[in-house]
Short mmCIF file of C-alpha atoms in Angstrom, two decimals:
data_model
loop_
_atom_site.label_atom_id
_atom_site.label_comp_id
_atom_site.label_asym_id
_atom_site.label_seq_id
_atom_site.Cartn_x
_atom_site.Cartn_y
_atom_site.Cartn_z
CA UNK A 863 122.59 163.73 -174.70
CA UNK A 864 124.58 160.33 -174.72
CA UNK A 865 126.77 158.94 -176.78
CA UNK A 866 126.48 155.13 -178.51
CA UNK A 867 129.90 153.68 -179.77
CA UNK A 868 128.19 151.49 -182.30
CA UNK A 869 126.55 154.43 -184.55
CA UNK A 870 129.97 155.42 -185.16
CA UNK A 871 129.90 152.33 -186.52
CA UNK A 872 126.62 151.65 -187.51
CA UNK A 873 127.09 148.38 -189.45
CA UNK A 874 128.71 146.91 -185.98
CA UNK A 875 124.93 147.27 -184.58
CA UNK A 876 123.04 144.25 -183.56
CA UNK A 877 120.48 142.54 -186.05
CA UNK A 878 117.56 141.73 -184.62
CA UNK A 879 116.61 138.49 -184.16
CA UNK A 880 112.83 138.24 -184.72
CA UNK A 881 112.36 137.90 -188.66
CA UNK A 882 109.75 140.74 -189.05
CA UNK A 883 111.98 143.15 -187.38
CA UNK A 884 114.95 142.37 -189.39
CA UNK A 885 113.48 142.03 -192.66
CA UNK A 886 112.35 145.95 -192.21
CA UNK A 887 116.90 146.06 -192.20
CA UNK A 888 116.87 147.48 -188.34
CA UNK A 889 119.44 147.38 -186.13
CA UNK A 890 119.85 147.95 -182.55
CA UNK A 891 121.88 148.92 -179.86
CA UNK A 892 122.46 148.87 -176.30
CA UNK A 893 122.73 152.04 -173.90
CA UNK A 894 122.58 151.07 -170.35
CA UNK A 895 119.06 150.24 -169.66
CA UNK A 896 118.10 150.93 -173.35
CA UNK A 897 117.58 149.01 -176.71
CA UNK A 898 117.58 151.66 -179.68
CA UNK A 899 116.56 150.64 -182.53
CA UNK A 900 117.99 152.50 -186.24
CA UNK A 901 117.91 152.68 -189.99
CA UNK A 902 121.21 153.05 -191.86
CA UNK A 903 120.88 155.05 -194.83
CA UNK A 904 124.10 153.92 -196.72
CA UNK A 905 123.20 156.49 -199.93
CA UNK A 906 122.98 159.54 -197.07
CA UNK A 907 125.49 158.34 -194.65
CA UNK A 908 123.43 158.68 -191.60
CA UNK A 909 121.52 156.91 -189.12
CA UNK A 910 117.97 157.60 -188.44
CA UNK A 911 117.14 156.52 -184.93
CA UNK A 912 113.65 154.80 -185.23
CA UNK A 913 113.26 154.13 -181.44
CA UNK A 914 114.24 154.14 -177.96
CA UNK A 915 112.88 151.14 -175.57
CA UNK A 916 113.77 150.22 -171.52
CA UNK A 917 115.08 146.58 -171.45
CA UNK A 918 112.06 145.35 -169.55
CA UNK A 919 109.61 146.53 -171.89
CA UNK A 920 107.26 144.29 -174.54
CA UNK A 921 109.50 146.43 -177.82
CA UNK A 922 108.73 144.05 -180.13
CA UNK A 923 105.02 143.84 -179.63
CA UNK A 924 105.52 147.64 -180.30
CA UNK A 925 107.90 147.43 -183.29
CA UNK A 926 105.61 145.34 -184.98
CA UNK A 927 102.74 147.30 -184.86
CA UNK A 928 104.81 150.36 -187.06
CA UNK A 929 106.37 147.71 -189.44
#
């Protein structure tokens, strides 16, 4: 298990900047060697992590594909 300081504050996530990917309202952040991509659900209060990626790898080629 890990810990990410921004879904404490899930609104202080990153928006993405390809237009696809943040018109679905994702937001990311980064762990180390990881982008992790969520879904705030304001009207639940929680944060639904949508996916995990390594840095290096094609994740919006990937994102796309589920969008």
């Amino acid at each position: 298990m890990f810990e990410v300081g921004a879904f404490l504050f899930p609104n202080a996530g990153g928006i993405p900047k390809d237009r696809v990917i943040r018109s679905a309202e994702y937001r990311f952040t980064v762990h180390k060697e990881y982008l992790i991509f969520c879904l705030v659900d304001e009207e639940e209060k929680q944060v639904n992590v949508m996916a995990i990626f390594h840095a290096k790898k094609d994740y919006m080629h990937v994102m796309k594909k589920y969008i």
